[in-house]
PDB file of C-alpha atoms and ligand atoms in Angstrom:
ATOM      1  CA  MET A   8      10.339  20.524  -0.498  1.00  0.00           C
ATOM      2  CA  PRO A   9      13.022  19.645  -2.732  1.00  0.00           C
ATOM      3  CA  SER A  10      12.163  16.556  -4.687  1.00  0.00           C
ATOM      4  CA  PRO A  11      13.282  13.728  -3.315  1.00  0.00           C
ATOM      5  CA  ARG A  12      15.847  11.674  -4.964  1.00  0.00           C
ATOM      6  CA  THR A  13      17.030   8.852  -2.690  1.00  0.00           C
ATOM      7  CA  VAL A  14      14.190   6.668  -1.736  1.00  0.00           C
ATOM      8  CA  LEU A  15      14.628   3.709   0.624  1.00  0.00           C
ATOM      9  CA  LEU A  16      11.982   1.226  -0.618  1.00  0.00           C
ATOM     10  CA  THR A  17      11.545  -1.380   1.731  1.00  0.00           C
ATOM     11  CA  GLY A  18       9.712  -4.573   0.900  1.00  0.00           C
ATOM     12  CA  ALA A  19      11.962  -4.791  -2.506  1.00  0.00           C
ATOM     13  CA  ALA A  20      11.765  -8.236  -3.215  1.00  0.00           C
ATOM     14  CA  GLY A  21       7.798  -8.669  -3.024  1.00  0.00           C
ATOM     15  CA  GLY A  22       5.736  -8.513  -5.954  1.00  0.00           C
ATOM     16  CA  MET A  23       4.725  -4.968  -5.836  1.00  0.00           C
ATOM     17  CA  GLY A  24       8.518  -4.355  -4.762  1.00  0.00           C
ATOM     18  CA  THR A  25      10.006  -6.034  -7.975  1.00  0.00           C
ATOM     19  CA  LEU A  26       7.236  -4.067 -10.166  1.00  0.00           C
ATOM     20  CA  MET A  27       8.546  -0.434  -8.665  1.00  0.00           C
ATOM     21  CA  ARG A  28      12.141  -1.219  -8.837  1.00  0.00           C
ATOM     22  CA  ASP A  29      11.572  -1.509 -12.258  1.00  0.00           C
ATOM     23  CA  LEU A  30       9.285   1.485 -12.867  1.00  0.00           C
ATOM     24  CA  LEU A  31      10.236   3.839 -10.573  1.00  0.00           C
ATOM     25  CA  PRO A  32      14.276   5.046 -11.580  1.00  0.00           C
ATOM     26  CA  ALA A  33      12.109   6.186 -14.830  1.00  0.00           C
ATOM     27  CA  HIS A  34      10.298   8.884 -12.788  1.00  0.00           C
ATOM     28  CA  GLY A  35      13.999   9.817 -11.416  1.00  0.00           C
ATOM     29  CA  TYR A  36      14.842   8.046  -8.189  1.00  0.00           C
ATOM     30  CA  ARG A  37      17.764   6.356  -7.196  1.00  0.00           C
ATOM     31  CA  LEU A  38      16.636   3.479  -4.913  1.00  0.00           C
ATOM     32  CA  ARG A  39      18.082   2.028  -1.877  1.00  0.00           C
ATOM     33  CA  LEU A  40      16.554  -1.984  -1.098  1.00  0.00           C
ATOM     34  CA  LEU A  41      15.961  -3.095   1.741  1.00  0.00           C
ATOM     35  CA  ASP A  42      13.739  -6.533   2.608  1.00  0.00           C
ATOM     36  CA  LEU A  43      13.570  -9.751   4.991  1.00  0.00           C
ATOM     37  CA  ARG A  44      14.797 -11.745   1.648  1.00  0.00           C
ATOM     38  CA  PRO A  45      17.565 -11.009  -0.745  1.00  0.00           C
ATOM     39  CA  VAL A  46      16.396  -9.379  -3.605  1.00  0.00           C
ATOM     40  CA  GLU A  47      17.053 -11.084  -6.728  1.00  0.00           C
ATOM     41  CA  GLY A  48      19.798  -9.512  -8.875  1.00  0.00           C
ATOM     42  CA  GLU A  49      20.455  -6.975  -6.500  1.00  0.00           C
ATOM     43  CA  PRO A  50      23.701  -7.793  -4.391  1.00  0.00           C
ATOM     44  CA  GLU A  51      23.842  -4.304  -2.525  1.00  0.00           C
ATOM     45  CA  ALA A  52      20.208  -4.699  -1.397  1.00  0.00           C
ATOM     46  CA  ILE A  53      19.929  -4.588   2.619  1.00  0.00           C
ATOM     47  CA  VAL A  54      18.997  -8.142   3.812  1.00  0.00           C
ATOM     48  CA  ALA A  55      17.396  -7.187   7.184  1.00  0.00           C
ATOM     49  CA  ASP A  56      14.040  -7.273   8.995  1.00  0.00           C
ATOM     50  CA  LEU A  57      11.958  -4.585  10.423  1.00  0.00           C
ATOM     51  CA  ALA A  58      12.429  -5.633  14.364  1.00  0.00           C
ATOM     52  CA  ASP A  59      16.169  -5.012  13.902  1.00  0.00           C
ATOM     53  CA  ARG A  60      16.316  -1.368  14.881  1.00  0.00           C
ATOM     54  CA  ASP A  61      19.786  -0.946  14.615  1.00  0.00           C
ATOM     55  CA  ALA A  62      20.020  -2.278  11.186  1.00  0.00           C
ATOM     56  CA  VAL A  63      16.237   0.001  10.095  1.00  0.00           C
ATOM     57  CA  ARG A  64      18.354   3.174  11.271  1.00  0.00           C
ATOM     58  CA  GLU A  65      21.245   2.719   9.601  1.00  0.00           C
ATOM     59  CA  ALA A  66      19.065   1.799   6.242  1.00  0.00           C
ATOM     60  CA  VAL A  67      16.952   5.125   6.114  1.00  0.00           C
ATOM     61  CA  ARG A  68      20.272   7.122   6.893  1.00  0.00           C
ATOM     62  CA  GLY A  69      20.640   9.766   4.108  1.00  0.00           C
ATOM     63  CA  VAL A  70      17.895   8.753   2.244  1.00  0.00           C
ATOM     64  CA  ASP A  71      15.291  11.735   0.806  1.00  0.00           C
ATOM     65  CA  ALA A  72      12.006  10.143   1.574  1.00  0.00           C
ATOM     66  CA  ILE A  73      11.037   6.428   2.126  1.00  0.00           C
ATOM     67  CA  VAL A  74       8.573   4.062  -0.027  1.00  0.00           C
ATOM     68  CA  HIS A  75       7.368   1.344   2.652  1.00  0.00           C
ATOM     69  CA  LEU A  76       6.266  -1.550   1.106  1.00  0.00           C
ATOM     70  CA  ALA A  77       7.362  -3.990   3.631  1.00  0.00           C
ATOM     71  CA  GLY A  78       5.702  -6.583   5.393  1.00  0.00           C
ATOM     72  CA  ILE A  79       2.933  -9.438   5.810  1.00  0.00           C
ATOM     73  CA  SER A  80       0.524  -8.807   2.762  1.00  0.00           C
ATOM     74  CA  LEU A  81      -1.903 -11.032   4.065  1.00  0.00           C
ATOM     75  CA  GLU A  82      -3.842 -12.481   6.603  1.00  0.00           C
ATOM     76  CA  ALA A  83      -1.871 -14.469   9.523  1.00  0.00           C
ATOM     77  CA  PRO A  84      -1.786 -14.695  13.176  1.00  0.00           C
ATOM     78  CA  PHE A  85      -2.026 -11.945  15.313  1.00  0.00           C
ATOM     79  CA  GLU A  86       1.342 -12.187  17.024  1.00  0.00           C
ATOM     80  CA  LYS A  87       2.988 -12.560  13.181  1.00  0.00           C
ATOM     81  CA  ILE A  88       0.973  -9.346  12.153  1.00  0.00           C
ATOM     82  CA  LEU A  89       2.261  -7.493  15.366  1.00  0.00           C
ATOM     83  CA  ARG A  90       5.638  -8.028  15.031  1.00  0.00           C
ATOM     84  CA  ALA A  91       6.357  -7.436  11.402  1.00  0.00           C
ATOM     85  CA  ASN A  92       3.690  -4.728  10.185  1.00  0.00           C
ATOM     86  CA  ILE A  93       2.890  -2.993  13.692  1.00  0.00           C
ATOM     87  CA  GLU A  94       6.226  -3.297  15.429  1.00  0.00           C
ATOM     88  CA  GLY A  95       7.808  -3.121  12.144  1.00  0.00           C
ATOM     89  CA  THR A  96       6.154   0.089  10.803  1.00  0.00           C
ATOM     90  CA  TYR A  97       6.408   1.777  14.430  1.00  0.00           C
ATOM     91  CA  HIS A  98      10.143   0.647  14.136  1.00  0.00           C
ATOM     92  CA  LEU A  99      10.701   2.415  10.745  1.00  0.00           C
ATOM     93  CA  TYR A 100       8.894   5.775  11.575  1.00  0.00           C
ATOM     94  CA  GLU A 101      11.108   5.953  14.815  1.00  0.00           C
ATOM     95  CA  ALA A 102      13.728   5.858  12.549  1.00  0.00           C
ATOM     96  CA  ALA A 103      12.439   8.185   9.848  1.00  0.00           C
ATOM     97  CA  ARG A 104      12.286  10.603  12.912  1.00  0.00           C
ATOM     98  CA  GLU A 105      15.477  10.141  14.465  1.00  0.00           C
ATOM     99  CA  GLU A 106      17.506  10.351  10.989  1.00  0.00           C
ATOM    100  CA  GLY A 107      15.336  13.640   9.801  1.00  0.00           C
ATOM    101  CA  VAL A 108      13.539  11.554   7.212  1.00  0.00           C
ATOM    102  CA  ARG A 109      10.981  13.984   6.101  1.00  0.00           C
ATOM    103  CA  ARG A 110       8.126  11.873   3.888  1.00  0.00           C
ATOM    104  CA  ILE A 111       7.189   8.492   3.811  1.00  0.00           C
ATOM    105  CA  VAL A 112       4.739   6.933   1.664  1.00  0.00           C
ATOM    106  CA  PHE A 113       2.846   4.289   3.607  1.00  0.00           C
ATOM    107  CA  ALA A 114       1.285   1.114   1.296  1.00  0.00           C
ATOM    108  CA  SER A 115      -1.593   0.686   3.452  1.00  0.00           C
ATOM    109  CA  SER A 116      -4.687  -1.394   2.140  1.00  0.00           C
ATOM    110  CA  ASN A 117      -8.180  -1.493   0.648  1.00  0.00           C
ATOM    111  CA  HIS A 118      -8.279  -3.907   3.669  1.00  0.00           C
ATOM    112  CA  ALA A 119      -8.200  -0.969   5.909  1.00  0.00           C
ATOM    113  CA  VAL A 120     -11.834  -0.284   5.393  1.00  0.00           C
ATOM    114  CA  GLY A 121     -12.425  -4.022   4.010  1.00  0.00           C
ATOM    115  CA  PHE A 122     -16.187  -4.314   5.574  1.00  0.00           C
ATOM    116  CA  THR A 123     -17.208  -1.206   3.972  1.00  0.00           C
ATOM    117  CA  PRO A 124     -20.304  -2.177   1.806  1.00  0.00           C
ATOM    118  CA  ARG A 125     -19.662  -1.598  -1.775  1.00  0.00           C
ATOM    119  CA  PRO A 126     -21.302   0.724  -3.825  1.00  0.00           C
ATOM    120  CA  ARG A 127     -23.898  -0.488  -6.140  1.00  0.00           C
ATOM    121  CA  GLY A 128     -26.250   1.142  -8.419  1.00  0.00           C
ATOM    122  CA  ASP A 129     -26.182   4.852  -8.182  1.00  0.00           C
ATOM    123  CA  ASP A 130     -24.663   4.810  -4.374  1.00  0.00           C
ATOM    124  CA  PRO A 131     -21.720   7.394  -4.233  1.00  0.00           C
ATOM    125  CA  LEU A 132     -18.048   6.173  -4.620  1.00  0.00           C
ATOM    126  CA  VAL A 133     -16.627   5.394  -1.250  1.00  0.00           C
ATOM    127  CA  PRO A 134     -14.920   8.438   0.044  1.00  0.00           C
ATOM    128  CA  VAL A 135     -11.472   8.560   2.169  1.00  0.00           C
ATOM    129  CA  GLY A 136     -13.048   9.843   4.855  1.00  0.00           C
ATOM    130  CA  THR A 137     -15.112   6.381   5.816  1.00  0.00           C
ATOM    131  CA  PRO A 138     -14.322   5.430   9.094  1.00  0.00           C
ATOM    132  CA  HIS A 139     -11.932   2.507   9.261  1.00  0.00           C
ATOM    133  CA  ARG A 140     -13.375  -0.838   9.234  1.00  0.00           C
ATOM    134  CA  PRO A 141     -10.621  -3.661   8.750  1.00  0.00           C
ATOM    135  CA  ASP A 142     -11.572  -7.288   7.599  1.00  0.00           C
ATOM    136  CA  THR A 143      -8.536  -8.795   8.872  1.00  0.00           C
ATOM    137  CA  PHE A 144      -5.822  -8.328  11.484  1.00  0.00           C
ATOM    138  CA  TYR A 145      -3.645  -7.648   8.361  1.00  0.00           C
ATOM    139  CA  GLY A 146      -6.553  -4.552   7.592  1.00  0.00           C
ATOM    140  CA  LEU A 147      -5.831  -3.634  11.083  1.00  0.00           C
ATOM    141  CA  SER A 148      -2.575  -3.071  10.887  1.00  0.00           C
ATOM    142  CA  LYS A 149      -3.054  -1.112   7.932  1.00  0.00           C
ATOM    143  CA  SER A 150      -5.417   0.912  10.091  1.00  0.00           C
ATOM    144  CA  PHE A 151      -2.745   1.354  12.977  1.00  0.00           C
ATOM    145  CA  GLY A 152       0.065   2.205  10.072  1.00  0.00           C
ATOM    146  CA  GLU A 153      -2.393   5.338   8.947  1.00  0.00           C
ATOM    147  CA  ASP A 154      -2.882   6.660  12.464  1.00  0.00           C
ATOM    148  CA  LEU A 155       0.682   5.991  13.054  1.00  0.00           C
ATOM    149  CA  ALA A 156       1.472   8.574  10.322  1.00  0.00           C
ATOM    150  CA  GLN A 157      -1.080  11.057  11.462  1.00  0.00           C
ATOM    151  CA  LEU A 158       0.912  11.036  14.784  1.00  0.00           C
ATOM    152  CA  TYR A 159       4.103  11.675  13.335  1.00  0.00           C
ATOM    153  CA  TRP A 160       2.324  14.175  11.333  1.00  0.00           C
ATOM    154  CA  ASP A 161       1.017  15.977  14.566  1.00  0.00           C
ATOM    155  CA  ARG A 162       3.712  15.279  16.721  1.00  0.00           C
ATOM    156  CA  HIS A 163       7.167  15.285  14.854  1.00  0.00           C
ATOM    157  CA  GLY A 164       6.152  17.064  11.251  1.00  0.00           C
ATOM    158  CA  LEU A 165       7.065  13.804   9.614  1.00  0.00           C
ATOM    159  CA  GLU A 166       4.812  13.469   6.491  1.00  0.00           C
ATOM    160  CA  THR A 167       3.320  10.671   4.909  1.00  0.00           C
ATOM    161  CA  VAL A 168       1.011   9.526   2.021  1.00  0.00           C
ATOM    162  CA  SER A 169      -0.700   6.653   3.140  1.00  0.00           C
ATOM    163  CA  VAL A 170      -2.348   5.098  -0.006  1.00  0.00           C
ATOM    164  CA  ARG A 171      -5.176   2.661   0.045  1.00  0.00           C
ATOM    165  CA  ILE A 172      -3.666   0.418  -2.461  1.00  0.00           C
ATOM    166  CA  GLY A 173      -6.710  -2.045  -4.407  1.00  0.00           C
ATOM    167  CA  SER A 174      -5.009  -4.815  -6.432  1.00  0.00           C
ATOM    168  CA  CYS A 175      -1.114  -4.185  -7.880  1.00  0.00           C
ATOM    169  CA  PHE A 176      -0.694  -6.731 -10.635  1.00  0.00           C
ATOM    170  CA  PRO A 177       0.436  -7.032 -13.751  1.00  0.00           C
ATOM    171  CA  GLU A 178      -3.222  -7.792 -14.981  1.00  0.00           C
ATOM    172  CA  PRO A 179      -6.398  -7.989 -13.160  1.00  0.00           C
ATOM    173  CA  THR A 180      -7.171 -11.987 -12.138  1.00  0.00           C
ATOM    174  CA  SER A 181     -10.923 -11.266 -10.718  1.00  0.00           C
ATOM    175  CA  VAL A 182     -14.098  -9.313 -11.491  1.00  0.00           C
ATOM    176  CA  ARG A 183     -13.329  -7.594  -8.309  1.00  0.00           C
ATOM    177  CA  MET A 184     -10.167  -6.449  -9.285  1.00  0.00           C
ATOM    178  CA  LEU A 185     -11.929  -4.942 -12.522  1.00  0.00           C
ATOM    179  CA  SER A 186     -12.818  -1.917  -9.862  1.00  0.00           C
ATOM    180  CA  LEU A 187      -9.613  -2.423  -7.514  1.00  0.00           C
ATOM    181  CA  TRP A 188      -7.098  -2.938  -9.929  1.00  0.00           C
ATOM    182  CA  LEU A 189      -4.059  -0.267 -10.171  1.00  0.00           C
ATOM    183  CA  SER A 190      -1.673  -1.018 -12.885  1.00  0.00           C
ATOM    184  CA  PRO A 191       2.089  -1.345 -11.926  1.00  0.00           C
ATOM    185  CA  ALA A 192       2.545   1.800 -14.481  1.00  0.00           C
ATOM    186  CA  ASP A 193       0.327   3.584 -12.568  1.00  0.00           C
ATOM    187  CA  GLY A 194       1.471   2.381  -9.143  1.00  0.00           C
ATOM    188  CA  ALA A 195       4.934   4.192  -9.977  1.00  0.00           C
ATOM    189  CA  ARG A 196       2.969   7.017 -11.076  1.00  0.00           C
ATOM    190  CA  LEU A 197       0.898   7.446  -7.749  1.00  0.00           C
ATOM    191  CA  LEU A 198       4.107   7.318  -5.847  1.00  0.00           C
ATOM    192  CA  HIS A 199       5.994   9.664  -8.082  1.00  0.00           C
ATOM    193  CA  ALA A 200       2.793  11.733  -6.791  1.00  0.00           C
ATOM    194  CA  ALA A 201       3.225  10.869  -3.115  1.00  0.00           C
ATOM    195  CA  LEU A 202       6.812  11.226  -2.844  1.00  0.00           C
ATOM    196  CA  THR A 203       6.572  15.101  -4.650  1.00  0.00           C
ATOM    197  CA  ALA A 204       3.462  16.941  -3.815  1.00  0.00           C
ATOM    198  CA  GLU A 205       3.789  19.643  -1.636  1.00  0.00           C
ATOM    199  CA  ASP A 206       2.721  19.982   1.877  1.00  0.00           C
ATOM    200  CA  VAL A 207       0.918  16.633   2.538  1.00  0.00           C
ATOM    201  CA  GLY A 208       0.669  16.586   5.931  1.00  0.00           C
ATOM    202  CA  HIS A 209      -0.652  13.382   6.397  1.00  0.00           C
ATOM    203  CA  THR A 210      -3.007  12.411   3.301  1.00  0.00           C
ATOM    204  CA  VAL A 211      -4.923   9.626   2.767  1.00  0.00           C
ATOM    205  CA  VAL A 212      -5.399   7.873  -0.736  1.00  0.00           C
ATOM    206  CA  TYR A 213      -7.179   5.151  -2.491  1.00  0.00           C
ATOM    207  CA  GLY A 214      -4.393   3.923  -5.021  1.00  0.00           C
ATOM    208  CA  SER A 215      -6.074   2.630  -8.464  1.00  0.00           C
ATOM    209  CA  SER A 216      -6.275   2.782 -12.262  1.00  0.00           C
ATOM    210  CA  ALA A 217      -8.936   4.750 -13.750  1.00  0.00           C
ATOM    211  CA  ASN A 218     -11.182   2.208 -13.558  1.00  0.00           C
ATOM    212  CA  THR A 219     -14.426   2.189 -15.301  1.00  0.00           C
ATOM    213  CA  ARG A 220     -16.304   0.040 -12.407  1.00  0.00           C
ATOM    214  CA  LEU A 221     -14.165   1.723  -9.637  1.00  0.00           C
ATOM    215  CA  TRP A 222     -15.990   2.186  -6.603  1.00  0.00           C
ATOM    216  CA  TRP A 223     -13.912   4.802  -4.729  1.00  0.00           C
ATOM    217  CA  ASP A 224     -12.955   8.238  -5.117  1.00  0.00           C
ATOM    218  CA  LEU A 225      -9.884   9.136  -6.780  1.00  0.00           C
ATOM    219  CA  GLY A 226     -10.074  12.434  -5.869  1.00  0.00           C
ATOM    220  CA  PRO A 227      -7.464  12.970  -3.419  1.00  0.00           C
ATOM    221  CA  ALA A 228      -4.751  10.880  -5.524  1.00  0.00           C
ATOM    222  CA  ARG A 229      -5.453  13.416  -8.425  1.00  0.00           C
ATOM    223  CA  ALA A 230      -5.002  16.189  -5.980  1.00  0.00           C
ATOM    224  CA  LEU A 231      -1.404  15.240  -5.607  1.00  0.00           C
ATOM    225  CA  GLY A 232      -1.054  14.956  -9.090  1.00  0.00           C
ATOM    226  CA  TYR A 233      -1.866  11.394  -9.533  1.00  0.00           C
ATOM    227  CA  ALA A 234      -3.084  11.348 -13.141  1.00  0.00           C
ATOM    228  CA  PRO A 235      -3.626   7.735 -14.115  1.00  0.00           C
ATOM    229  CA  GLN A 236      -3.473   6.479 -17.110  1.00  0.00           C
ATOM    230  CA  ASP A 237      -4.998   2.190 -17.130  1.00  0.00           C
ATOM    231  CA  ASP A 238      -8.116   1.506 -17.161  1.00  0.00           C
ATOM    232  CA  SER A 239      -9.304  -2.623 -16.047  1.00  0.00           C
ATOM    233  CA  GLU A 240     -11.934  -2.609 -18.705  1.00  0.00           C
ATOM    234  CA  PRO A 241     -10.366  -4.146 -21.558  1.00  0.00           C
ATOM    235  CA  TYR A 242      -9.860  -7.375 -19.102  1.00  0.00           C
ATOM    236  CA  ALA A 243     -13.768  -7.065 -18.334  1.00  0.00           C
ATOM    237  CA  ALA A 244     -15.373  -9.565 -21.024  1.00  0.00           C
ATOM    238  CA  ARG A 245     -12.744 -12.183 -20.299  1.00  0.00           C
ATOM    239  CA  LEU A 246     -12.831 -12.097 -16.712  1.00  0.00           C
ATOM    240  CA  LEU A 247     -16.669 -12.414 -16.325  1.00  0.00           C
ATOM    241  CA  ALA A 248     -17.106 -14.767 -19.220  1.00  0.00           C
ATOM    242  CA  GLU A 249     -14.687 -16.460 -17.509  1.00  0.00           C
ATOM    243  CA  GLN A 250     -15.973 -15.932 -13.800  1.00  0.00           C
ATOM    244  CA  GLY A 251     -19.301 -14.827 -13.908  1.00  0.00           C
ATOM    245  CA  ALA A 252     -21.302 -11.633 -12.534  1.00  0.00           C
ATOM    246  CA  PRO A 253     -21.023 -11.148  -8.798  1.00  0.00           C
ATOM    247  CA  ASP A 254     -23.722 -12.562  -7.172  1.00  0.00           C
ATOM    248  CA  ASP A 255     -25.502  -9.995  -5.197  1.00  0.00           C
ATOM    249  CA  ASP A 256     -26.246 -12.417  -2.338  1.00  0.00           C
ATOM    250  CA  ASP A 257     -22.971 -13.463  -1.924  1.00  0.00           C
ATOM    251  CA  PRO A 258     -21.139 -11.916   1.448  1.00  0.00           C
ATOM    252  CA  ALA A 259     -17.909 -12.140  -0.352  1.00  0.00           C
ATOM    253  CA  HIS A 260     -19.185 -10.075  -2.783  1.00  0.00           C
ATOM    254  CA  ALA A 261     -20.546  -7.604  -0.540  1.00  0.00           C
ATOM    255  CA  CYS A 262     -17.766  -5.327   0.659  1.00  0.00           C
ATOM    256  CA  LEU A 263     -14.766  -3.610  -0.794  1.00  0.00           C
ATOM    257  CA  GLY A 264     -12.632  -6.134   0.848  1.00  0.00           C
ATOM    258  CA  GLY A 265     -13.949  -9.007  -1.363  1.00  0.00           C
ATOM    259  CA  HIS A 266     -13.172 -12.572  -0.093  1.00  0.00           C
ATOM    260  CA  PHE A 267     -11.059 -11.150   3.063  1.00  0.00           C
ATOM    261  CA  VAL A 268     -14.082 -10.760   4.678  1.00  0.00           C
ATOM    262  CA  THR A 269     -15.330 -14.335   4.509  1.00  0.00           C
ATOM    263  CA  ASP A 270     -12.225 -16.143   3.838  1.00  0.00           C
ATOM    264  CA  PRO A 271      -9.068 -14.333   3.954  1.00  0.00           C
ATOM    265  CA  PRO A 272      -6.155 -15.521   2.192  1.00  0.00           C
ATOM    266  CA  LEU A 273      -3.110 -16.286   4.666  1.00  0.00           C
ATOM    267  CA  TRP A 274       0.389 -15.903   4.538  1.00  0.00           C
ATOM    268  CA  PRO A 275       2.199 -18.628   3.531  1.00  0.00           C
ATOM    269  CA  HIS A 276       5.350 -18.489   5.889  1.00  0.00           C
TER     270      HIS A 276
HETATM  271  P1  LIG B 324       4.744  -8.932  -0.651  1.00  0.00           P
HETATM  272  O1  LIG B 324       4.395  -9.788   0.068  1.00  0.00           O
HETATM  273  O2  LIG B 324       4.483  -9.379  -2.552  1.00  0.00           O
HETATM  274  O3  LIG B 324       6.007  -8.480  -0.059  1.00  0.00           O
HETATM  275  C1  LIG B 324       6.332  -7.776   0.869  1.00  0.00           C
HETATM  276  C2  LIG B 324       8.032  -8.166   0.969  1.00  0.00           C
HETATM  277  O4  LIG B 324       7.711  -7.457   2.456  1.00  0.00           O
HETATM  278  C3  LIG B 324       7.994  -9.603   0.930  1.00  0.00           C
HETATM  279  O5  LIG B 324       9.172  -9.378   0.315  1.00  0.00           O
HETATM  280  C4  LIG B 324       8.709  -9.426   2.382  1.00  0.00           C
HETATM  281  O6  LIG B 324      10.285 -10.384   2.235  1.00  0.00           O
HETATM  282  C5  LIG B 324       8.835  -8.493   3.146  1.00  0.00           C
HETATM  283  N1  LIG B 324       8.854  -8.198   4.577  1.00  0.00           N
HETATM  284  C6  LIG B 324       7.891  -8.884   5.167  1.00  0.00           C
HETATM  285  N2  LIG B 324       8.389  -8.894   6.734  1.00  0.00           N
HETATM  286  C7  LIG B 324       9.139  -8.135   6.448  1.00  0.00           C
HETATM  287  C8  LIG B 324      10.009  -7.734   7.874  1.00  0.00           C
HETATM  288  N3  LIG B 324       9.525  -8.062   8.919  1.00  0.00           N
HETATM  289  N4  LIG B 324      11.265  -7.274   7.353  1.00  0.00           N
HETATM  290  C9  LIG B 324      11.868  -6.447   5.716  1.00  0.00           C
HETATM  291  N5  LIG B 324      10.885  -7.098   5.402  1.00  0.00           N
HETATM  292  C10 LIG B 324       9.589  -8.086   5.360  1.00  0.00           C
HETATM  293  O7  LIG B 324       3.478  -8.237  -0.985  1.00  0.00           O
HETATM  294  P2  LIG B 324       3.356  -7.106  -2.372  1.00  0.00           P
HETATM  295  O8  LIG B 324       2.194  -7.163  -3.039  1.00  0.00           O
HETATM  296  O9  LIG B 324       4.288  -6.634  -3.044  1.00  0.00           O
HETATM  297  O10 LIG B 324       2.963  -5.751  -1.684  1.00  0.00           O
HETATM  298  C11 LIG B 324       3.605  -4.665  -1.056  1.00  0.00           C
HETATM  299  C12 LIG B 324       2.784  -3.871   0.216  1.00  0.00           C
HETATM  300  O11 LIG B 324       1.367  -3.422  -0.382  1.00  0.00           O
HETATM  301  C13 LIG B 324       2.616  -4.395   1.292  1.00  0.00           C
HETATM  302  O12 LIG B 324       2.556  -3.766   2.426  1.00  0.00           O
HETATM  303  C14 LIG B 324       1.096  -4.911   1.262  1.00  0.00           C
HETATM  304  O13 LIG B 324       0.097  -4.932   2.413  1.00  0.00           O
HETATM  305  C15 LIG B 324       0.786  -3.872   0.770  1.00  0.00           C
HETATM  306  N6  LIG B 324      -0.728  -3.948  -0.524  1.00  0.00           N
HETATM  307  C16 LIG B 324      -0.578  -4.536  -1.767  1.00  0.00           C
HETATM  308  C17 LIG B 324      -1.141  -4.912  -2.175  1.00  0.00           C
HETATM  309  C18 LIG B 324      -1.146  -5.549  -3.896  1.00  0.00           C
HETATM  310  O14 LIG B 324      -1.811  -5.345  -4.631  1.00  0.00           O
HETATM  311  N7  LIG B 324      -0.145  -5.780  -3.874  1.00  0.00           N
HETATM  312  C19 LIG B 324      -2.726  -3.916  -2.387  1.00  0.00           C
HETATM  313  C20 LIG B 324      -2.914  -3.597  -1.034  1.00  0.00           C
HETATM  314  C21 LIG B 324      -1.704  -3.258  -0.099  1.00  0.00           C
HETATM  315  C1  LIG B 325      -3.959  -6.783  -0.389  1.00  0.00           C
HETATM  316  O1  LIG B 325      -4.052  -5.875   0.492  1.00  0.00           O
HETATM  317  C2  LIG B 325      -2.932  -7.421  -0.521  1.00  0.00           C
HETATM  318  O2  LIG B 325      -1.979  -7.356   0.069  1.00  0.00           O
HETATM  319  C3  LIG B 325      -2.964  -8.022  -1.796  1.00  0.00           C
HETATM  320  O3  LIG B 325      -2.209  -9.427  -2.014  1.00  0.00           O
HETATM  321  C4  LIG B 325      -4.223  -8.363  -2.568  1.00  0.00           C
HETATM  322  O4  LIG B 325      -4.970  -9.459  -1.938  1.00  0.00           O
HETATM  323  C5  LIG B 325      -4.931  -7.151  -2.647  1.00  0.00           C
HETATM  324  O5  LIG B 325      -5.048  -6.555  -1.121  1.00  0.00           O
HETATM  325  C6  LIG B 325      -6.479  -7.144  -2.949  1.00  0.00           C
HETATM  326  O6  LIG B 325      -7.759  -6.973  -2.248  1.00  0.00           O
HETATM  327  O7  LIG B 325      -6.724  -7.560  -3.912  1.00  0.00           O
END
């Protein structure tokens, strides 16, 4: 597949969308932006709801690939998740199929496997083949997105890299994030690898930096050509001093999903 150049970035007004708008052009992309909300400083961005099938189809027309970040990114009532994340992602895949787009990079989440126990001591890293164990309706929608991607590869030959993102923020802000942090620069490196690797079919990878305290296997992401440059370790001493080491008996520290398994943060809108 020739390297994608024009890429639709959905969720462009969000936290990660804002970071990737800054970082992806340096990897050679021309971005077309879409979000439910206006994108600050980007008057040409498409303001559309993923529920609007006509708008979504028009938005994907003529792009080489899609980075799909749009959706509800925390826990919410099932009806809201259904509309934005499940039906919305289906609309995007249908539009991509109809318009002949060859590659989607899907922002899955660690919360698709959030109830997976976190490794301790000498336990092996969590493999991508671990069963789905969503910790919320939100995580369930990411499990659905991965299965939808598999269906569109098997039935229609539309390729996807599903990236189970850990925590993509400018800095890690919790002890848990020391294991899951994806630095913005590594996030852009990983999206670039996912957009350009050959013959991905539907590939699932974990998305984090090369953290010293890693919980999961970055091998499948590296196999795409991803070479992470960052590690959360320089933040460890401060975060551990402020927050203390995780209590092994606390259920909020027992699983990959952290506090999403006990007390998930709610989508504010
Ligand atoms: P965010 O909540 O900051 O941004 C999501 C964007 O999607 C928002 O700008 C929102 O307006 C837009 N959106 C929501 N519903 C929409 C709809 N129906 N139609 C069009 N746009 C809609 O989330 P963030 O942190 O930027 O995450 C981006 C993606 O990556 C999300 O899908 C999230 O689930 C996923 N992810 C993010 C992680 C992170 O650490 N930031 C970790 C794991 C997954
Ligand atoms: C996610 O999936 C969320 O979208 C993000 O806001 C963070 O909470 C992240 O997971 C995390 O687990 O830290």
